[in-house]
Structures are given as structure tokens and as C-alpha cells.
Amino acid sequence: MVEVKRVPSLRARVVAVKGTPAEQWETTPETAWALRGDRGLTYSALPPAGTQVVEGPWWPEDYRGPPLLSFDAGIAKGWGVGLGDVITVNVLGRNIDLKIANLRNVDWRGLGVNFTLVASPGLLEAAPHTHIATVRGDAAQDGTILRVLTDAFPNITGIRVRDALEAVAALLGRVGTALTAIGGVTLLAGALVLAGAVAAGQRQRVRDAVVLKTIGATRAQIRAAWAVEYALVGLVAGGLAAVAGSAAAWAVVVLVMQGQWVLLPGTLAATVLGCALLTLLCGQVGTALALRARPGPLLRNE
């Protein structure tokens, strides 16, 4: 099965925003790129597949009035523009005023055919332009499809992007493996530190166990008391780790990578619970060793 998607494409340059020359318009650093150089421009009577309009209505399918514009909501926020504002673009040497009719979210990470600027049909349909088409099918058919297309239409340029996408996917997979390995080493180091902390206090635990047994405490009572203590220590340590880790993740994702940070309460709860269980397990091992100590030799030495 072969899936084909085709969209018209023009090259346009933003020359003015709300009547102000583009080079004088102030934008946020992460959206300044959209004002530099040529941008892809298309027109469509219907919202492109997967379009998420967040503000304003889409124009009617039979609209033939003054040119309207569907604009990227993220870039609009960075530019400080909204519904009703006019963006002037230069297409083939002619300036065209496009009035923003709606704003939509564009997922640039989807590697699909996306456009910052989507205009209403009418005026741009008469301008000379090309078409961009994507063909998706079985990998074994790629060569045959490209050969048939270029033989039938010599002016078509075919580009096989499957290899590039597979290379990117493989690279991201290796990065994910490396991050997983680093996380595993970190967890192992934390477990060793926890075990070391328990071992460092083992002598005091033996002394406390001997004293408690001497004054009449049972093994079950001592185990229960220390289990509560270790569980509380694990919960506090896990809570502090969750808060510190979340703050660090927010700083990296939002401030460094300029991305959207999402809190994962389930992962945080699992982290805190795992920390408490690991601390409890190490504590119970130390408790068992402490309870095996005989009171006589220790009391005589004291």
C-alpha cells in the first residue's frame, strides 16, 4: 500500500509585521529565525490533516475574499501578534498582506510537511508555484517508485528520506541507551552509598540492640522500631531526591533546551517508594546482623 500526500509550495519572505519592517520588529530569540530568509508558504481550503487550531476559525472551503493567514501559534506568541494582525510577505517580488484569521499548533518534531504560513486559496493559486509530495510505502518499493516517477516526469526531483530517518532513529536509540547506562550507574552508586551508610552505623546498632534486649525488648519489637526508622529515612531521602531531580529536569528542559516540561507523578512516586524499600532492605540486613550479637562480650568490654 502506497500513501501519497501533496501540498502546493511557494517561497515567501516576511517583509513587514503590522506595518513595521521585519528588520525592525522585535521578537523572542527562539522565534527570530522565522523573520530571516525565505519561508515556505502554502495555501489550503481545508485545514491540513492533523491541524490543531487553537484560536480563531478556519475560513470557509469556498472562500475567495482578501488573503487570510493561518499562523503558527508559538511564533505568533514570540512575535507578539494575534488575530486580525497583518503580516506582509514578498512572493515573487510582489508584497502581499495576509491577515491572521487563526492560530494553530505546529509539531515540528513530527518530521511531516509543515508550514509556518498557510494562506487561504484564491490569490496565491494564480502565482507560479511547485508542489511537494510525500510517498510512504514499503521499503522494497522505494527504488521502483522513484524510477517510475522520474521516467514519467523528468522534471521531478525524488529524495529518499528513509535512510536519513533510520540513521536519526538509530542515533537517538544510542543516546537513549547511553542515558540509561548513566542512570544505572547513578543508581548503583546510590545503592553503594546507602549500604556504606548502613555499615558505618552498624557498631552503634549492635550496641543499641544489646542494650534493648538487656532491658527486655523482644527481637520483634526491635525489628519493628528500626523498620519504621529506616522507612522514614528512605521516604525523606526519596522525597528530597524527587524534588531536586524534578527541579534539575525543569531547568534543563525549559531553560536550556527550550522545551515543554511535563511532570510524571507516577515516576516520582515509584522513585520515592523504591528508595524507601531499598533503605528498608539494607536496614533489615543490618538489623539482622545486630540482633545476632551476644550481649555478654559487649557488656564486659563496656
Short mmCIF file of C-alpha atoms in Angstrom, two decimals:
data_model
loop_
_atom_site.label_atom_id
_atom_site.label_comp_id
_atom_site.label_asym_id
_atom_site.label_seq_id
_atom_site.Cartn_x
_atom_site.Cartn_y
_atom_site.Cartn_z
CA MET A 1 0.00 0.00 0.00
CA VAL A 2 1.36 3.41 -1.01
CA GLU A 3 0.23 6.63 0.71
CA VAL A 4 0.66 9.90 -1.19
CA LYS A 5 0.25 13.41 0.22
CA ARG A 6 0.66 16.54 -1.93
CA VAL A 7 0.68 20.23 -1.00
CA PRO A 8 1.37 23.38 -3.05
CA SER A 9 4.53 25.25 -2.11
CA LEU A 10 5.82 28.78 -2.66
CA ARG A 11 8.77 30.67 -1.26
CA ALA A 12 7.99 33.87 0.62
CA ARG A 13 9.88 36.35 2.74
CA VAL A 14 8.31 38.27 5.61
CA VAL A 15 8.95 41.95 4.91
CA ALA A 16 6.70 43.60 7.50
CA VAL A 17 4.74 42.79 10.65
CA LYS A 18 1.79 45.05 11.45
CA GLY A 19 3.23 47.62 9.07
CA THR A 20 6.68 47.64 10.69
CA PRO A 21 9.63 46.47 8.58
CA ALA A 22 10.70 42.95 9.54
CA GLU A 23 14.26 44.00 10.41
CA GLN A 24 12.88 46.46 12.97
CA TRP A 25 10.37 44.10 14.57
CA GLU A 26 11.34 42.75 18.00
CA THR A 27 10.87 39.03 18.62
CA THR A 28 11.94 36.48 21.17
CA PRO A 29 15.29 34.79 20.43
CA GLU A 30 13.71 31.38 19.76
CA THR A 31 11.32 32.77 17.10
CA ALA A 32 13.67 35.22 15.38
CA TRP A 33 14.58 32.59 12.77
CA ALA A 34 11.15 32.91 11.14
CA LEU A 35 11.92 36.51 10.17
CA ARG A 36 15.21 35.64 8.50
CA GLY A 37 15.41 34.50 4.88
CA ASP A 38 12.71 32.79 2.83
CA ARG A 39 9.92 30.80 4.40
CA GLY A 40 7.76 28.05 2.98
CA LEU A 41 4.24 29.21 2.13
CA THR A 42 1.26 27.13 1.07
CA TYR A 43 -2.47 27.60 0.62
CA SER A 44 -5.34 25.32 1.55
CA ALA A 45 -9.12 25.45 1.51
CA LEU A 46 -9.35 22.90 4.34
CA PRO A 47 -7.24 22.53 7.48
CA PRO A 48 -4.29 20.21 6.77
CA ALA A 49 -4.53 16.75 8.28
CA GLY A 50 -3.68 16.79 11.97
CA THR A 51 -4.11 20.57 12.27
CA GLN A 52 -4.94 21.78 15.78
CA VAL A 53 -6.49 25.25 15.56
CA VAL A 54 -6.17 26.89 18.98
CA GLU A 55 -7.61 30.33 18.27
CA GLY A 56 -9.91 31.71 15.59
CA PRO A 57 -12.00 29.87 12.96
CA TRP A 58 -10.75 28.33 9.72
CA TRP A 59 -12.03 30.07 6.59
CA PRO A 60 -14.89 28.53 4.56
CA GLU A 61 -13.93 25.97 1.92
CA ASP A 62 -15.23 28.22 -0.89
CA TYR A 63 -13.59 31.40 0.46
CA ARG A 64 -12.36 33.76 -2.26
CA GLY A 65 -12.00 37.07 -0.40
CA PRO A 66 -8.89 39.01 0.69
CA PRO A 67 -5.97 36.74 1.59
CA LEU A 68 -6.16 35.27 5.08
CA LEU A 69 -3.44 33.53 7.05
CA SER A 70 -3.25 30.59 9.42
CA PHE A 71 -0.18 31.20 11.57
CA ASP A 72 1.96 29.14 13.95
CA ALA A 73 0.70 29.89 17.49
CA GLY A 74 4.16 29.58 19.03
CA ILE A 75 5.76 32.01 16.60
CA ALA A 76 2.79 34.37 16.93
CA LYS A 77 3.37 34.50 20.68
CA GLY A 78 7.06 35.21 20.16
CA TRP A 79 6.28 37.96 17.67
CA GLY A 80 3.53 39.49 19.75
CA VAL A 81 0.85 39.18 17.06
CA GLY A 82 -2.64 37.77 17.09
CA LEU A 83 -5.94 37.53 15.26
CA GLY A 84 -6.59 40.42 12.90
CA ASP A 85 -2.93 41.49 12.63
CA VAL A 86 -1.40 41.77 9.17
CA ILE A 87 1.83 40.11 8.07
CA THR A 88 3.26 41.28 4.76
CA VAL A 89 5.14 38.71 2.69
CA ASN A 90 7.01 39.09 -0.57
CA VAL A 91 6.18 36.42 -3.14
CA LEU A 92 8.00 36.56 -6.49
CA GLY A 93 8.76 40.26 -5.97
CA ARG A 94 5.21 41.24 -5.00
CA ASN A 95 4.21 42.24 -1.47
CA ILE A 96 1.02 40.59 -0.22
CA ASP A 97 -0.78 41.48 3.01
CA LEU A 98 -2.02 38.41 4.88
CA LYS A 99 -4.48 38.96 7.72
CA ILE A 100 -4.20 36.42 10.54
CA ALA A 101 -7.50 34.53 10.69
CA ASN A 102 -6.50 31.74 13.08
CA LEU A 103 -3.60 30.33 15.07
CA ARG A 104 -2.63 26.66 15.12
CA ASN A 105 -0.14 24.43 16.88
CA VAL A 106 2.60 23.04 14.65
CA ASP A 107 4.52 19.95 15.80
CA TRP A 108 7.90 20.44 14.14
CA ARG A 109 9.19 17.24 15.76
CA GLY A 110 6.84 15.10 13.67
CA LEU A 111 9.08 15.35 10.57
CA GLY A 112 5.99 15.87 8.43
CA VAL A 113 5.34 18.53 5.80
CA ASN A 114 4.60 21.57 7.97
CA PHE A 115 4.36 25.26 7.10
CA THR A 116 4.57 28.30 9.34
CA LEU A 117 2.37 30.20 6.90
CA VAL A 118 -0.80 28.68 5.44
CA ALA A 119 -2.82 31.13 3.31
CA SER A 120 -6.37 30.97 2.06
CA PRO A 121 -6.82 29.89 -1.59
CA GLY A 122 -7.51 32.43 -4.29
CA LEU A 123 -4.75 34.93 -4.97
CA LEU A 124 -1.84 32.53 -4.46
CA GLU A 125 -3.36 29.85 -6.68
CA ALA A 126 -2.64 32.04 -9.71
CA ALA A 127 1.03 32.51 -8.78
CA PRO A 128 3.66 30.18 -10.28
CA HIS A 129 4.47 27.53 -7.72
CA THR A 130 5.55 23.96 -7.25
CA HIS A 131 4.10 21.02 -5.38
CA ILE A 132 5.67 18.93 -2.65
CA ALA A 133 4.55 15.33 -2.37
CA THR A 134 5.42 12.67 0.15
CA VAL A 135 5.11 8.99 -0.70
CA ARG A 136 5.05 6.36 2.03
CA GLY A 137 5.17 2.67 1.29
CA ASP A 138 7.21 -0.49 1.72
CA ALA A 139 10.96 -0.01 1.74
CA ALA A 140 11.32 -2.54 -1.07
CA GLN A 141 9.22 -0.32 -3.34
CA ASP A 142 11.20 2.89 -2.84
CA GLY A 143 13.55 2.35 -5.76
CA THR A 144 10.77 1.30 -8.12
CA ILE A 145 8.58 4.29 -7.21
CA LEU A 146 11.41 6.78 -7.71
CA ARG A 147 12.36 5.22 -11.04
CA VAL A 148 8.79 5.25 -12.34
CA LEU A 149 8.25 8.87 -11.28
CA THR A 150 11.47 10.21 -12.77
CA ASP A 151 10.87 8.28 -16.03
CA ALA A 152 7.34 9.67 -16.36
CA PHE A 153 8.17 13.18 -15.13
CA PRO A 154 11.82 14.11 -15.81
CA ASN A 155 11.42 17.47 -14.02
CA ILE A 156 10.53 15.79 -10.70
CA THR A 157 13.26 15.52 -8.08
CA GLY A 158 12.89 12.47 -5.85
CA ILE A 159 14.64 12.24 -2.50
CA ARG A 160 14.68 9.07 -0.41
CA VAL A 161 14.48 10.19 3.22
CA ARG A 162 14.02 6.74 4.78
CA ASP A 163 17.78 6.26 5.19
CA ALA A 164 18.15 9.62 6.92
CA LEU A 165 15.24 8.92 9.26
CA GLU A 166 16.60 5.48 10.10
CA ALA A 167 20.02 6.98 10.83
CA VAL A 168 18.45 9.57 13.12
CA ALA A 169 16.38 6.91 14.87
CA ALA A 170 19.49 4.77 15.38
CA LEU A 171 21.39 7.76 16.78
CA LEU A 172 18.58 8.60 19.18
CA GLY A 173 18.46 4.95 20.22
CA ARG A 174 22.16 5.01 21.07
CA VAL A 175 21.71 8.25 23.00
CA GLY A 176 18.84 6.66 24.93
CA THR A 177 20.98 3.60 25.71
CA ALA A 178 23.80 5.82 26.94
CA LEU A 179 21.45 7.79 29.18
CA THR A 180 20.00 4.55 30.54
CA ALA A 181 23.50 3.29 31.31
CA ILE A 182 24.38 6.53 33.06
CA GLY A 183 21.18 6.30 35.09
CA GLY A 184 22.01 2.72 36.02
CA VAL A 185 25.50 3.69 37.18
CA THR A 186 23.99 6.51 39.23
CA LEU A 187 21.53 4.15 40.90
CA LEU A 188 24.28 1.64 41.61
CA ALA A 189 26.44 4.36 43.15
CA GLY A 190 23.50 5.47 45.30
CA ALA A 191 22.91 1.91 46.47
CA LEU A 192 26.59 1.56 47.40
CA VAL A 193 26.49 4.84 49.31
CA LEU A 194 23.37 3.66 51.15
CA ALA A 195 24.99 0.34 52.01
CA GLY A 196 28.08 2.18 53.23
CA ALA A 197 25.97 4.43 55.43
CA VAL A 198 24.29 1.41 56.99
CA ALA A 199 27.64 -0.30 57.52
CA ALA A 200 29.11 2.83 59.11
CA GLY A 201 26.41 2.83 61.79
CA GLN A 202 26.47 -0.91 62.34
CA ARG A 203 28.61 -0.76 65.50
CA GLN A 204 26.16 1.64 67.12
CA ARG A 205 23.28 -0.60 66.01
CA VAL A 206 24.87 -3.60 67.72
CA ARG A 207 25.30 -1.65 70.95
CA ASP A 208 21.68 -0.41 70.82
CA ALA A 209 20.38 -3.92 70.13
CA VAL A 210 22.29 -5.34 73.09
CA VAL A 211 21.01 -2.66 75.43
CA LEU A 212 17.43 -3.02 74.25
CA LYS A 213 17.50 -6.81 74.64
CA THR A 214 19.04 -6.45 78.11
CA ILE A 215 16.20 -4.24 79.33
CA GLY A 216 13.59 -6.66 78.00
CA ALA A 217 12.83 -5.68 74.40
CA THR A 218 11.98 -8.58 72.09
CA ARG A 219 13.52 -9.16 68.71
CA ALA A 220 10.18 -8.39 67.02
CA GLN A 221 9.92 -5.04 68.82
CA ILE A 222 13.46 -4.06 67.83
CA ARG A 223 12.88 -5.08 64.22
CA ALA A 224 9.62 -3.12 64.06
CA ALA A 225 11.16 0.03 65.58
CA TRP A 226 14.12 0.04 63.25
CA ALA A 227 11.92 -0.82 60.26
CA VAL A 228 9.87 2.32 60.92
CA GLU A 229 13.07 4.35 61.27
CA TYR A 230 14.58 3.07 58.04
CA ALA A 231 11.31 3.51 56.15
CA LEU A 232 11.06 7.14 57.26
CA VAL A 233 14.68 7.77 56.31
CA GLY A 234 14.04 6.24 52.87
CA LEU A 235 10.88 8.29 52.31
CA VAL A 236 12.61 11.53 53.28
CA ALA A 237 15.62 10.74 51.09
CA GLY A 238 13.38 9.75 48.17
CA GLY A 239 11.27 12.90 48.58
CA LEU A 240 14.35 15.13 48.56
CA ALA A 241 15.70 13.30 45.52
CA ALA A 242 12.36 13.68 43.70
CA VAL A 243 12.22 17.42 44.39
CA ALA A 244 15.85 18.02 43.44
CA GLY A 245 15.62 15.83 40.34
CA SER A 246 12.40 17.49 39.17
CA ALA A 247 13.87 20.96 39.64
CA ALA A 248 17.01 20.00 37.72
CA ALA A 249 14.95 18.41 34.92
CA TRP A 250 12.76 21.52 34.67
CA ALA A 251 15.81 23.77 34.43
CA VAL A 252 17.44 21.66 31.70
CA VAL A 253 14.28 21.15 29.62
CA VAL A 254 12.82 24.65 29.91
CA LEU A 255 15.84 26.94 30.30
CA VAL A 256 18.47 25.05 28.29
CA MET A 257 16.54 23.03 25.69
CA GLN A 258 13.64 25.50 25.39
CA GLY A 259 11.18 22.60 25.51
CA GLN A 260 8.00 21.74 27.37
CA TRP A 261 8.49 20.09 30.75
CA VAL A 262 5.95 17.51 31.91
CA LEU A 263 5.67 16.28 35.48
CA LEU A 264 5.37 12.49 35.82
CA PRO A 265 3.78 11.86 39.24
CA GLY A 266 3.76 8.10 38.73
CA THR A 267 7.51 8.03 38.11
CA LEU A 268 8.16 10.26 41.12
CA ALA A 269 6.02 8.06 43.38
CA ALA A 270 7.82 4.95 42.13
CA THR A 271 11.19 6.62 42.80
CA VAL A 272 10.26 7.57 46.37
CA LEU A 273 8.79 4.13 47.07
CA GLY A 274 11.81 2.38 45.58
CA CYS A 275 14.16 4.48 47.70
CA ALA A 276 12.17 3.64 50.84
CA LEU A 277 12.15 -0.09 50.04
CA LEU A 278 15.89 -0.15 49.30
CA THR A 279 16.66 1.68 52.52
CA LEU A 280 14.38 -0.68 54.44
CA LEU A 281 16.05 -3.72 52.87
CA CYS A 282 19.56 -2.53 53.73
CA GLY A 283 18.39 -1.62 57.22
CA GLN A 284 16.87 -5.04 57.80
CA VAL A 285 20.13 -6.70 56.80
CA GLY A 286 21.97 -4.54 59.32
CA THR A 287 19.31 -5.21 61.95
CA ALA A 288 19.61 -8.99 61.49
CA LEU A 289 23.37 -8.80 61.97
CA ALA A 290 22.99 -6.59 65.05
CA LEU A 291 20.47 -8.95 66.67
CA ARG A 292 22.85 -11.87 66.27
CA ALA A 293 25.43 -10.22 68.55
CA ARG A 294 25.70 -11.73 72.05
CA PRO A 295 25.23 -9.26 74.92
CA GLY A 296 27.89 -10.75 77.24
CA PRO A 297 31.13 -9.89 75.41
CA LEU A 298 29.93 -6.37 74.54
CA LEU A 299 28.74 -5.54 78.08
CA ARG A 300 32.01 -6.81 79.58
CA ASN A 301 34.00 -4.60 77.20
CA GLU A 302 31.83 -1.59 78.07
#
